[in-house]
mmCIF file of C-alpha atoms and ligand atoms in Angstrom:
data_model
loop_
_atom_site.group_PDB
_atom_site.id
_atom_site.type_symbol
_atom_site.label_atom_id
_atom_site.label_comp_id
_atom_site.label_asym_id
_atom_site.label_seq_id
_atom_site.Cartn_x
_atom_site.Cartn_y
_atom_site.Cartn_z
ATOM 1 C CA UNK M 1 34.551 7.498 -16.605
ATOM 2 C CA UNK M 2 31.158 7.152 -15.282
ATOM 3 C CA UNK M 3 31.554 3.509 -14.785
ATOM 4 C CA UNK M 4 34.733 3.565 -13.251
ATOM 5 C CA UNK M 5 33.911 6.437 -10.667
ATOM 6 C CA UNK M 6 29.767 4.198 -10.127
ATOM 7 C CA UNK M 7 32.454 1.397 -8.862
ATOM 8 C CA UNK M 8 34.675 3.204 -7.210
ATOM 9 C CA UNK M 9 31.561 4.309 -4.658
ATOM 10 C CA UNK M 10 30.060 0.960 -4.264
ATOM 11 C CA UNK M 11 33.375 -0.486 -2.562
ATOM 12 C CA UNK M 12 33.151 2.472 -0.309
ATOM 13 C CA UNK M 13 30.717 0.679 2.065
ATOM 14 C CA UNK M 14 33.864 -2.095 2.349
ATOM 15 C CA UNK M 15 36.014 0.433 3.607
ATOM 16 C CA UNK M 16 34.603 2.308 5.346
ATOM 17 C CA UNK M 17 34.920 1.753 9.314
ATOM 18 C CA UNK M 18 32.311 0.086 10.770
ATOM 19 C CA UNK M 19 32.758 0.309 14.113
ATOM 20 C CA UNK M 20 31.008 2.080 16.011
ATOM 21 C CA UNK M 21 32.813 4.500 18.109
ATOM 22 C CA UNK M 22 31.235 5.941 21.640
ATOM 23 C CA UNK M 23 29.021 8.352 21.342
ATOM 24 C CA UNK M 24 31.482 12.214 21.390
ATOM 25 C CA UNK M 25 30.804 15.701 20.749
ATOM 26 C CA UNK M 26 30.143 16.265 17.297
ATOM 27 C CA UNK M 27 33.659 18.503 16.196
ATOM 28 C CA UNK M 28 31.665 20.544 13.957
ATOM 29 C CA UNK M 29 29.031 21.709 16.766
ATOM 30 C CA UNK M 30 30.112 20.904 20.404
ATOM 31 C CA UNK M 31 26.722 22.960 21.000
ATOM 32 C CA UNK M 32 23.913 21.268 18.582
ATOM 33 C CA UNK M 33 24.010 25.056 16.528
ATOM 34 C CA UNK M 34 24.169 24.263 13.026
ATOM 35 C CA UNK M 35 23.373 27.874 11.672
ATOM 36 C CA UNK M 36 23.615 30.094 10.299
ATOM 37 C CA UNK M 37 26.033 28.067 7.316
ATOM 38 C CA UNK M 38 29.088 30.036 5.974
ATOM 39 C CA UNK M 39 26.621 30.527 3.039
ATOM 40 C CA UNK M 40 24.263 32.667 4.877
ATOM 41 C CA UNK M 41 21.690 29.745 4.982
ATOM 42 C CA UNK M 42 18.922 29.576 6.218
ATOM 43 C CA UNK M 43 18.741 33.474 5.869
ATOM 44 C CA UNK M 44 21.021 33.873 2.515
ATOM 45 C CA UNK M 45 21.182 36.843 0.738
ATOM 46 C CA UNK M 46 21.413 37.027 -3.164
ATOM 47 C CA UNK M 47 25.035 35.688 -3.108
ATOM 48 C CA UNK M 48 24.276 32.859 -0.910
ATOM 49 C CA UNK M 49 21.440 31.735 -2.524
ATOM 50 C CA UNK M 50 23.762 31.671 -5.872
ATOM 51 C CA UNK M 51 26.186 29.310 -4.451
ATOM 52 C CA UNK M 52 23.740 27.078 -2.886
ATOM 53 C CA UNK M 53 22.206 26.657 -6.462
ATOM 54 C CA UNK M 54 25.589 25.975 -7.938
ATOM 55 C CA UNK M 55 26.277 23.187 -5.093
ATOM 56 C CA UNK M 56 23.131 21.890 -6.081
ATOM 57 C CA UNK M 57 23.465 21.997 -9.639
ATOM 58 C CA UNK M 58 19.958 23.719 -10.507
ATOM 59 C CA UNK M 59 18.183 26.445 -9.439
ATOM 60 C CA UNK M 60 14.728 27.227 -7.273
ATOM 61 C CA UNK M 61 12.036 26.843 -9.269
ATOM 62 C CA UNK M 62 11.386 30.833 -10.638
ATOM 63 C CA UNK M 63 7.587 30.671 -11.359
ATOM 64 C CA UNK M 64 4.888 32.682 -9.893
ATOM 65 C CA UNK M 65 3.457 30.704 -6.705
ATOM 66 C CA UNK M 66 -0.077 29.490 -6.568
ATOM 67 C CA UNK M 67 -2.612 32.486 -5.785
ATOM 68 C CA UNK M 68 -3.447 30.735 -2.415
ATOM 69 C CA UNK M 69 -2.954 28.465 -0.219
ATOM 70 C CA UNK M 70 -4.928 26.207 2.505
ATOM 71 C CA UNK M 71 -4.590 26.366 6.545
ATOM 72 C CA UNK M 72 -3.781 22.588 5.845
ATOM 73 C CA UNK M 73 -1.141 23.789 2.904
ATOM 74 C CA UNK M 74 0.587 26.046 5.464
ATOM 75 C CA UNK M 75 1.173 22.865 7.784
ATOM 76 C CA UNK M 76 2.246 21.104 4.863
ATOM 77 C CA UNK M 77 4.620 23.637 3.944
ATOM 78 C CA UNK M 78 6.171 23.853 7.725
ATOM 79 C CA UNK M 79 6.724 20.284 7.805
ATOM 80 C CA UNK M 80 8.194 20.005 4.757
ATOM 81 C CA UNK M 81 10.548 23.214 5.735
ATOM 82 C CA UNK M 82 11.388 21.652 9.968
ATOM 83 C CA UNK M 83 12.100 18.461 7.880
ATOM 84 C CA UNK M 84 14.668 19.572 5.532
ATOM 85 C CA UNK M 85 16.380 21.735 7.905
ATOM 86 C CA UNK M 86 17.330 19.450 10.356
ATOM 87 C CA UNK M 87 18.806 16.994 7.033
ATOM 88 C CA UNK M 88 20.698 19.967 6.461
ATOM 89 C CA UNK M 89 22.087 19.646 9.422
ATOM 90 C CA UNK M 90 22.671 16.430 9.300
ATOM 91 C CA UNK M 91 24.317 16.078 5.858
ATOM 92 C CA UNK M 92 26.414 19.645 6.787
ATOM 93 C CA UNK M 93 27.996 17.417 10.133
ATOM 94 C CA UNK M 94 28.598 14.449 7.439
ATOM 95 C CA UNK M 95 30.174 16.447 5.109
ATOM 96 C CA UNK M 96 32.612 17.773 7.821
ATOM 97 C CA UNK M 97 32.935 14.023 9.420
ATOM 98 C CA UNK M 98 33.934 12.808 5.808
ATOM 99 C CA UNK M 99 36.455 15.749 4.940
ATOM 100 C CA UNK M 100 38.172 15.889 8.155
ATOM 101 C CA UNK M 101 38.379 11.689 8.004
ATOM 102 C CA UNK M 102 37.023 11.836 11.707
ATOM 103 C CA UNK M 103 37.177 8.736 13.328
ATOM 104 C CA UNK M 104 35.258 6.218 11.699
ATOM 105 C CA UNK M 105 34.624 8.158 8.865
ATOM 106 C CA UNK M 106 37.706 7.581 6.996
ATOM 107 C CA UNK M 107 36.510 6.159 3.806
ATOM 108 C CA UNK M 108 39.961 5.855 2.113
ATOM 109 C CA UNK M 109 39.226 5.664 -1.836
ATOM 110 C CA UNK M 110 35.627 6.451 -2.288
ATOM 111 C CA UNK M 111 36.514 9.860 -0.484
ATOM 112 C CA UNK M 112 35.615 12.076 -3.580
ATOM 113 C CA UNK M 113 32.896 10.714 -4.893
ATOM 114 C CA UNK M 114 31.382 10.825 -1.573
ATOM 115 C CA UNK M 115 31.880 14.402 -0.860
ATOM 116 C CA UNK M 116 30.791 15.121 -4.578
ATOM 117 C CA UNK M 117 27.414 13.489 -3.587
ATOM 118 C CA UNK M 118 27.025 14.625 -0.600
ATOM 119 C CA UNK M 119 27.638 17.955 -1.704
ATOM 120 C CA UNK M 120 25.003 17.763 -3.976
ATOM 121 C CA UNK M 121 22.648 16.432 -1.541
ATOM 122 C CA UNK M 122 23.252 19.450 0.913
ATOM 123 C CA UNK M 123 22.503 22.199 -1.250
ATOM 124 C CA UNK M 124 20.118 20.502 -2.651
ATOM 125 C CA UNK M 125 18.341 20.061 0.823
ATOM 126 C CA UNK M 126 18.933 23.682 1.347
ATOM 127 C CA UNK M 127 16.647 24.755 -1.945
ATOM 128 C CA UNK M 128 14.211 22.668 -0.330
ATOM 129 C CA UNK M 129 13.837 24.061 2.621
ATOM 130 C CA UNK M 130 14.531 27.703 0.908
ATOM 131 C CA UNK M 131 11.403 26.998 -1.236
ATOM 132 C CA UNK M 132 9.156 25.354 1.523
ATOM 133 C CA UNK M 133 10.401 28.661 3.796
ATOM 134 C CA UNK M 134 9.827 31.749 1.016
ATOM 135 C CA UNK M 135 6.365 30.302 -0.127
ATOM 136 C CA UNK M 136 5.148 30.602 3.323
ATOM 137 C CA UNK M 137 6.808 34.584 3.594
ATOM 138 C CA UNK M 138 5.009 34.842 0.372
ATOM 139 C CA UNK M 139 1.823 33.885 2.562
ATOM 140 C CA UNK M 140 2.137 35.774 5.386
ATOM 141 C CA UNK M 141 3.121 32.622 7.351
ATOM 142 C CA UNK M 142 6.388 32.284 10.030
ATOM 143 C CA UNK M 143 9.300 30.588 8.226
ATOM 144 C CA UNK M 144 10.547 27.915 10.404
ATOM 145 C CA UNK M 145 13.354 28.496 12.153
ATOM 146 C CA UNK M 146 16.175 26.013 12.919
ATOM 147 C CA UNK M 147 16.603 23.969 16.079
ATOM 148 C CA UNK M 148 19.910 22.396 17.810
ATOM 149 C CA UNK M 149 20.122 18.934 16.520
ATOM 150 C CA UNK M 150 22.129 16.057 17.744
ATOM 151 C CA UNK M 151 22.459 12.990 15.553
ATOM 152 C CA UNK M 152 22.626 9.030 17.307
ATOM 153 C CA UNK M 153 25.800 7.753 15.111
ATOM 154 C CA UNK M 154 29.903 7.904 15.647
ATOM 155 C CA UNK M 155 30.739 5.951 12.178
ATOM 156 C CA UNK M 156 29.960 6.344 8.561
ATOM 157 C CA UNK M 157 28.187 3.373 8.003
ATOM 158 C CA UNK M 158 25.406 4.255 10.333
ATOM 159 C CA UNK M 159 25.312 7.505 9.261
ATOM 160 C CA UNK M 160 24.094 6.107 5.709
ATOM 161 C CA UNK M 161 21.815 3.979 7.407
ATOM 162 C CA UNK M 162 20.106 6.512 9.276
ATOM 163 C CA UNK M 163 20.307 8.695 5.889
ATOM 164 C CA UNK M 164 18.492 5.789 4.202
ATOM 165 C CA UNK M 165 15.545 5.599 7.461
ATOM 166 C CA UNK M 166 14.716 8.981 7.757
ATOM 167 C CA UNK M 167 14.997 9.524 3.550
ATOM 168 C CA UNK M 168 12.400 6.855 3.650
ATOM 169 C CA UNK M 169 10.102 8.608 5.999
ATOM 170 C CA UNK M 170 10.402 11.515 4.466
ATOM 171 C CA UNK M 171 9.509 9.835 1.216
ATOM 172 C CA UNK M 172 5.973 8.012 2.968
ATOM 173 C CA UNK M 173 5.240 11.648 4.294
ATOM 174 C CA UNK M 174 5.432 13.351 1.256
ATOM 175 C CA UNK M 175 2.594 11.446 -0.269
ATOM 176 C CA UNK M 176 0.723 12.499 2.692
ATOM 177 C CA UNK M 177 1.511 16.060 1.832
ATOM 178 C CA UNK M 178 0.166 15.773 -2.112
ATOM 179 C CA UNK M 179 -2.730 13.968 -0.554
ATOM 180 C CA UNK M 180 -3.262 16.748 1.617
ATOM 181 C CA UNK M 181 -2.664 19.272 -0.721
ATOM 182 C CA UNK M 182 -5.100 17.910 -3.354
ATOM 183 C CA UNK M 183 -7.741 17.808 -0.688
ATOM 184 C CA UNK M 184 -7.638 21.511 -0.012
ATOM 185 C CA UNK M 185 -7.445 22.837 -3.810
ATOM 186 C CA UNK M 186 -3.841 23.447 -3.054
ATOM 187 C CA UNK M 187 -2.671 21.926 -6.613
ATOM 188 C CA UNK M 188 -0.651 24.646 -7.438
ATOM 189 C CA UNK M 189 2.224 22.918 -5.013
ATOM 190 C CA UNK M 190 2.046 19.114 -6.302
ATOM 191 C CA UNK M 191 3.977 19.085 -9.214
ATOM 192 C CA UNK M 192 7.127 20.703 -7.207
ATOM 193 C CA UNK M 193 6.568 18.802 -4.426
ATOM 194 C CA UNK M 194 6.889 15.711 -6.217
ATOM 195 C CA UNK M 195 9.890 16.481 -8.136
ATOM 196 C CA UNK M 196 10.969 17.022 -4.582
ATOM 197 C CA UNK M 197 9.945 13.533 -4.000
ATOM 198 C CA UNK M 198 12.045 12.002 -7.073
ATOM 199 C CA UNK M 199 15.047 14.161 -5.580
ATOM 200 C CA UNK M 200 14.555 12.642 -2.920
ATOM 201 C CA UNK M 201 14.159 9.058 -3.854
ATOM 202 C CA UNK M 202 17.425 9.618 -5.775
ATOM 203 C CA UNK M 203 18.964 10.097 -2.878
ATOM 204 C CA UNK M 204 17.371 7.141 -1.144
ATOM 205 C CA UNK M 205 19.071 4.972 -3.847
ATOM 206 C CA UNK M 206 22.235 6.058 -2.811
ATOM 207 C CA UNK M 207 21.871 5.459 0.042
ATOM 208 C CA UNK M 208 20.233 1.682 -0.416
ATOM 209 C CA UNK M 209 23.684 1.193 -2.726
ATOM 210 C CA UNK M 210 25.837 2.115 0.004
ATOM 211 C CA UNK M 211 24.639 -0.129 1.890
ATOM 212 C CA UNK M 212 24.996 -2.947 -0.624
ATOM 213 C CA UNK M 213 21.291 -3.187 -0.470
ATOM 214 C CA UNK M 214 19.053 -3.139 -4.417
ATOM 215 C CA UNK M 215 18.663 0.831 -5.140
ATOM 216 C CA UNK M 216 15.177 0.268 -5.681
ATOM 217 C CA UNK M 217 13.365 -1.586 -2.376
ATOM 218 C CA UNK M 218 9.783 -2.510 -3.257
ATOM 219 C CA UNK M 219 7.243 -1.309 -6.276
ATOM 220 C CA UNK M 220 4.983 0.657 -4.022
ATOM 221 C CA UNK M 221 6.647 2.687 -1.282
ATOM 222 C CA UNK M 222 5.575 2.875 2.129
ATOM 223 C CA UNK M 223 3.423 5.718 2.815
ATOM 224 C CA UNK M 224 3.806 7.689 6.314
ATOM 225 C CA UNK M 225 1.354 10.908 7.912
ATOM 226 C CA UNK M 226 2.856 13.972 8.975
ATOM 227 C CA UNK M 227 2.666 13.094 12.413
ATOM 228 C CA UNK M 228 4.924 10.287 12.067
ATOM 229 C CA UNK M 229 7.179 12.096 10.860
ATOM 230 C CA UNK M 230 6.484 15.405 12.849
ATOM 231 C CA UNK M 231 7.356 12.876 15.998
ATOM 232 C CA UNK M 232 10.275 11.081 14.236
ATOM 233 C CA UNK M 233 12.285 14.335 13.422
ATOM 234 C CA UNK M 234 11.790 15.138 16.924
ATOM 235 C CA UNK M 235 14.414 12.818 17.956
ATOM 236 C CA UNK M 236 17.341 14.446 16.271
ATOM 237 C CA UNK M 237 16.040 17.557 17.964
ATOM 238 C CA UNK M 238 17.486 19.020 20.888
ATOM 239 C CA UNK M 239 14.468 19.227 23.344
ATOM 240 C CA UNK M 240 13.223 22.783 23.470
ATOM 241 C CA UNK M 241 15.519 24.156 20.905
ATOM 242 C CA UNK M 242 13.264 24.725 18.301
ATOM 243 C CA UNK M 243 12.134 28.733 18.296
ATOM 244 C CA UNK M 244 8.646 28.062 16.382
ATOM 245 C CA UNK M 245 8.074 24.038 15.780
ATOM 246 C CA UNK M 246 4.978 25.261 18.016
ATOM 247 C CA UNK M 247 3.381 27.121 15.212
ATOM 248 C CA UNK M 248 3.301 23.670 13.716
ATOM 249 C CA UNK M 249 -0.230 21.972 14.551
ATOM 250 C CA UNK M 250 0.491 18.401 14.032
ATOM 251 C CA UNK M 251 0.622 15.815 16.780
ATOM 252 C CA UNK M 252 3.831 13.970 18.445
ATOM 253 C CA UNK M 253 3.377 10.426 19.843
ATOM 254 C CA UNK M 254 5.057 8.504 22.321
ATOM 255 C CA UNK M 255 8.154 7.247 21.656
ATOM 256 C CA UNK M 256 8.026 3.734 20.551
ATOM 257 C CA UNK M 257 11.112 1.391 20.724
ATOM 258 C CA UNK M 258 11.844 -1.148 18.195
ATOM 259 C CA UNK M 259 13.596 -3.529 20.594
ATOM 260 C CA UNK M 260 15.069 -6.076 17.801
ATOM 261 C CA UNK M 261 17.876 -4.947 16.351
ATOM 262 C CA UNK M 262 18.259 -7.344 12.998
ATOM 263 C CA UNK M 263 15.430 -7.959 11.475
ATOM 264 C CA UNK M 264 15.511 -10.518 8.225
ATOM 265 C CA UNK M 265 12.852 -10.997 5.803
ATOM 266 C CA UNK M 266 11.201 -13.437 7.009
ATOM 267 C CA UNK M 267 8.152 -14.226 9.527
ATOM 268 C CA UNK M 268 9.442 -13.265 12.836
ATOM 269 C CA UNK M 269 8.037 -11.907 16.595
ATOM 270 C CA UNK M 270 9.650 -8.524 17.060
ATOM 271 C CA UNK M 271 9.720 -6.928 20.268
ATOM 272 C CA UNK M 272 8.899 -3.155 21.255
ATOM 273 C CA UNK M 273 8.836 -1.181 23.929
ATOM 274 C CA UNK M 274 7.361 1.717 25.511
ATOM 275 C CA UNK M 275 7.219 3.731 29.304
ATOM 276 C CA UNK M 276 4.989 2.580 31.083
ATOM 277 C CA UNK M 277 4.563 6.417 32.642
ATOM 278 C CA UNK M 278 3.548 7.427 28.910
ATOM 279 C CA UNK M 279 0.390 4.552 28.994
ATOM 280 C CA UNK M 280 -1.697 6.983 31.022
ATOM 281 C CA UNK M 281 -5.011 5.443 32.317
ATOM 282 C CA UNK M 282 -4.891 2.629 28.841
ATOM 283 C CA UNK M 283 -4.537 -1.163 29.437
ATOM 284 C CA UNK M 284 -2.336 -2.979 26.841
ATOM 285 C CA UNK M 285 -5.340 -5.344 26.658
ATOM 286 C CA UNK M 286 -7.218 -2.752 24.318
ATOM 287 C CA UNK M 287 -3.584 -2.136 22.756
ATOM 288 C CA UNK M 288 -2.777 -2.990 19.103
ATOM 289 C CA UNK M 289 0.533 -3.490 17.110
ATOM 290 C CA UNK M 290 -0.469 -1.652 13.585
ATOM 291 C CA UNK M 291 2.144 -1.802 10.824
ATOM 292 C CA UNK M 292 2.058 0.315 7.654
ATOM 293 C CA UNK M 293 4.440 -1.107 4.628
ATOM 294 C CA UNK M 294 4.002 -0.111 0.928
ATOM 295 C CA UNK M 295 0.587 0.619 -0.294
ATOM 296 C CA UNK M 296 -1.174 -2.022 1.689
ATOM 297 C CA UNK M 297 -3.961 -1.611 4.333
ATOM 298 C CA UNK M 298 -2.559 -1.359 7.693
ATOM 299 C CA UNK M 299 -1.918 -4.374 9.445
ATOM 300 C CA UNK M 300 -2.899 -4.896 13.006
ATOM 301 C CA UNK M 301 -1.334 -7.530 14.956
ATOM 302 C CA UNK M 302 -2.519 -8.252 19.333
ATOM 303 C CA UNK M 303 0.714 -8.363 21.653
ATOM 304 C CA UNK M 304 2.395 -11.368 22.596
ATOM 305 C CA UNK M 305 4.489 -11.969 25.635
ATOM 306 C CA UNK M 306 3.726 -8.498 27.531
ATOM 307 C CA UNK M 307 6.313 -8.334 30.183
ATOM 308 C CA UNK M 308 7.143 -4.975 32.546
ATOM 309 C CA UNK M 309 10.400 -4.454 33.787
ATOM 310 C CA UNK M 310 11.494 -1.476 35.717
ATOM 311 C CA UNK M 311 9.764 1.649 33.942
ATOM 312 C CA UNK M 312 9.139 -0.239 30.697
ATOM 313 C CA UNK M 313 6.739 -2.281 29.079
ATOM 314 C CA UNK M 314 8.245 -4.853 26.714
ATOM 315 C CA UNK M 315 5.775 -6.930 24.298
ATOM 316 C CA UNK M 316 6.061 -9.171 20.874
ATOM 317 C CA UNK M 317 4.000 -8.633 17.622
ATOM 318 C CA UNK M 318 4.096 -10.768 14.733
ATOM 319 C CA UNK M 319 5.387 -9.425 11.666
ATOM 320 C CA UNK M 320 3.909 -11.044 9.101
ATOM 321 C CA UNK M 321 6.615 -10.863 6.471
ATOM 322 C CA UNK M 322 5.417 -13.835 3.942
ATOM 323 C CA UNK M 323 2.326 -12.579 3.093
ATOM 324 C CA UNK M 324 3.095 -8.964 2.916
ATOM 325 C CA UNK M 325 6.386 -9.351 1.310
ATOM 326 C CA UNK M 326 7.027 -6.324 3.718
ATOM 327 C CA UNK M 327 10.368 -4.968 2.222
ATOM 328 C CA UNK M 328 11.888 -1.362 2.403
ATOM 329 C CA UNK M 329 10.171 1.136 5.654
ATOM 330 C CA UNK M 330 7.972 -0.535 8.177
ATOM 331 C CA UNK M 331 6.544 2.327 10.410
ATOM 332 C CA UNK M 332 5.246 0.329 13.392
ATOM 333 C CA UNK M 333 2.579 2.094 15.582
ATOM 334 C CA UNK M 334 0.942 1.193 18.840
ATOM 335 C CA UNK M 335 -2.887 2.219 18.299
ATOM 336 C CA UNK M 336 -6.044 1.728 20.222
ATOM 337 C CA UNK M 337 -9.292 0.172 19.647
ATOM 338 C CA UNK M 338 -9.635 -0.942 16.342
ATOM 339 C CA UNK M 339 -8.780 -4.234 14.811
ATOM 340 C CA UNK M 340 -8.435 -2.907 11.215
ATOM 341 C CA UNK M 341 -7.857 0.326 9.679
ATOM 342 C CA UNK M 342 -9.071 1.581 6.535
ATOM 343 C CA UNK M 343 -5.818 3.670 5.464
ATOM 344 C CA UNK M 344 -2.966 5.242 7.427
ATOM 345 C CA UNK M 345 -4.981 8.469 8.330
ATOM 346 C CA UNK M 346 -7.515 6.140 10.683
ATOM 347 C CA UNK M 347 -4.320 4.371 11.841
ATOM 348 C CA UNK M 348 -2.653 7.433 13.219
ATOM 349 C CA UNK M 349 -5.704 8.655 14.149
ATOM 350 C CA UNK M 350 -5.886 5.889 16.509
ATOM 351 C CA UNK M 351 -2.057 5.711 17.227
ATOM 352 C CA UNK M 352 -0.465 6.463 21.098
ATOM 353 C CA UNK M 353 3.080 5.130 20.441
ATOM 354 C CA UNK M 354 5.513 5.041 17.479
ATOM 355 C CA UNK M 355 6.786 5.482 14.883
ATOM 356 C CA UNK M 356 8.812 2.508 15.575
ATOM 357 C CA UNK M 357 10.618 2.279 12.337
ATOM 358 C CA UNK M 358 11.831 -1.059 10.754
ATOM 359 C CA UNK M 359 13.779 -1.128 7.586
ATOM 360 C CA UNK M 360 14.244 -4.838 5.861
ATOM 361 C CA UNK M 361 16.094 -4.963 2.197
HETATM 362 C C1 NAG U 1 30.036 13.277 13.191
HETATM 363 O O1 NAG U 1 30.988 12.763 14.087
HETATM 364 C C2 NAG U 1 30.742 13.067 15.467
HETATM 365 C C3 NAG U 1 31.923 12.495 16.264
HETATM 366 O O2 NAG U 1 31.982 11.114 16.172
HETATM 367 C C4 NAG U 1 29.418 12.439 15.872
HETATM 368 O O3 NAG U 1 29.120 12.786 17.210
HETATM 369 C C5 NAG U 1 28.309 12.961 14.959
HETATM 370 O O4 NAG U 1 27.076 12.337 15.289
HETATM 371 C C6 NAG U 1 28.675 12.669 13.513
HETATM 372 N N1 NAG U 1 27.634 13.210 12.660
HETATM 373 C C7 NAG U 1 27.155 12.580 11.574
HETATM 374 C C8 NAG U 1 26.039 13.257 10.841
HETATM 375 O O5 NAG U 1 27.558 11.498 11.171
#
């Protein structure tokens, strides 16, 4: 049974369609409003809350929360919470892509298993944010309230893909947020948060599987700060839709364009881009290409072949796949100054632009 139904989803990436469709109003929300969910979520009652734990096949953890928690904790916390609702989102418009075999989501006979997992993955998102949200009511602290979203992808394939990006982030972020967290005495949240992590990692392995890639895509997994992905989930956002992201003292970059599309694992130039409007008084002389992948120091590359057309700047940084064996997330990050960096923190310390992320494997 298990076996047959563990096949039966890896051939859905064959049939599913892969082409990519033009961009159309998303049938589920024409507007970008996600919530409230039929459930009640993110503001279920008793009831609600009792069906989202049966979708997600476990319950919110029912211990007594930690006696306090940090200024830094409370960021954490709202992150964690502006993070998982917009996947909610996300995986809510999938869900409804999938069932209603929208155009180039048909996925023929993997259809149940799909919506099984995917299912799962919802409500499961929904504790998350449920628990991130009532530990900061049980602190006195705004809950974070959803924004209008709107997701770049027409197909299902894409979908995954972006799934298996922004999973990853998520996944470099949250060892940010234990770091952070054991800096401030805040210990009392670890332990959940990382069994938030291996949720999430689960997930990730779906994902990779879907996309006929290894489930698991490197020993040590590419760590992220929240302002990466603070800045990153801020593309799915519709601008200005979000009622309190402002409460949320973290920064937001530039946006940073990875301008190659495939990238192989190999030694390669890739090529970025950025608006020239959003350089301010810098030169691209004192400019650096920093990349962060697995557990390694960050790697900071000069530009190559700076060009600007029309409003852009266009440039080329090495990527030095061979000796980094760079698999799985790259976040690339334009930063100034510096020609090394002693851990992510002093990179995005130092970081303008990004993240421009890169997936290989
Ligand atoms: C669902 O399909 C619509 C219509 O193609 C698309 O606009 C939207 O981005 C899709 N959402 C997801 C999460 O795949």
């Amino acid at each position: 049974m298990r076996t047959s139904r563990f096949c039966a989803a890896a051939l859905v990436a064959s049939f599913a369609s892969a082409a990519p469709t033009a961009k159309r109003q998303s049938g589920l929300s024409p507007d970008g409003n996600y919530f409230p969910l039929p459930n009640g979520f993110p503001d279920s009652n008793r009831d609600g809350e009792i069906t989202i734990q049966d979708g997600a096949h476990g319950t919110l953890p029912n211990g007594p929360p930690p006696t306090a928690l940090s200024a830094e904790g409370v960021t954490n916390l709202k992150l964690i919470a502006l993070n998982e609702l917009f996947e909610v989102a996300f995986f809510t418009e999938l869900i409804y892509n999938v069932t209603n075999k929208v155009s180039g989501y048909d996925l023929g006979m993997g259809h149940d298993y799909m919506l099984d997992s995917l299912n799962a993955i919802v409500n499961q998102e929904e504790l998350h944010v449920l628990n991130a949200n009532g530990a900061l009511e049980h602190f006195n602290q705004e809950k974070i309230q959803p924004c209008k979203y709107n997701f770049p992808v027409t197909d299902f394939q894409s979908a995954i893909a972006l799934a298996g990006t922004f999973t990853d982030v998520v996944l470099g972020t949250l060892q940010d947020v234990n770091q952070i967290f054991a800096k401030n005495q805040d210990d009392g949240l670890v332990r959940a948060v990382t069994s938030v992590v291996g949720n999430e990692a689960e997930q990730e392995g779906f994902f990779r599987l879907m996309q006929k890639k290894r489930p698991s895509s490197q020993p040590f997994l590419t760590t992220a700060t929240r302002d990466f992905a603070f800045t990153a989930i801020q593309d799915f956002i519709i601008e200005g839709s979000c009622p309190n992201i402002g409460t949320i003292p973290l920064k937001r970059f530039k946006p940073l364009t990875v301008e190659t599309k495939m990238i192989p694992a190999e030694d390669q130039n890739i090529k970025f881009s950025f608006y020239m409007k959003d350089a301010g008084m810098y030169d691209t002389n004192d400019m650096r290409l920093t990349y962060l992948n697995g557990q390694n120091q960050p790697i900071v590359k000069t530009f190559e072949n700076v060009k600007m057309e029309g409003e852009k700047v266009f440039f080329e940084a090495p990527f030095p796949y061979d000796d980094f064996l760079m698999n799985g997330l790259t976040i690339a990050a334009v930063t100034m100054g510096a020609e090394e960096f002693e851990n992510a923190d002093k990179m995005a310390e130092a970081a303008v632009f990004g993240p421009g992320l890169i997936e290989v494997d």
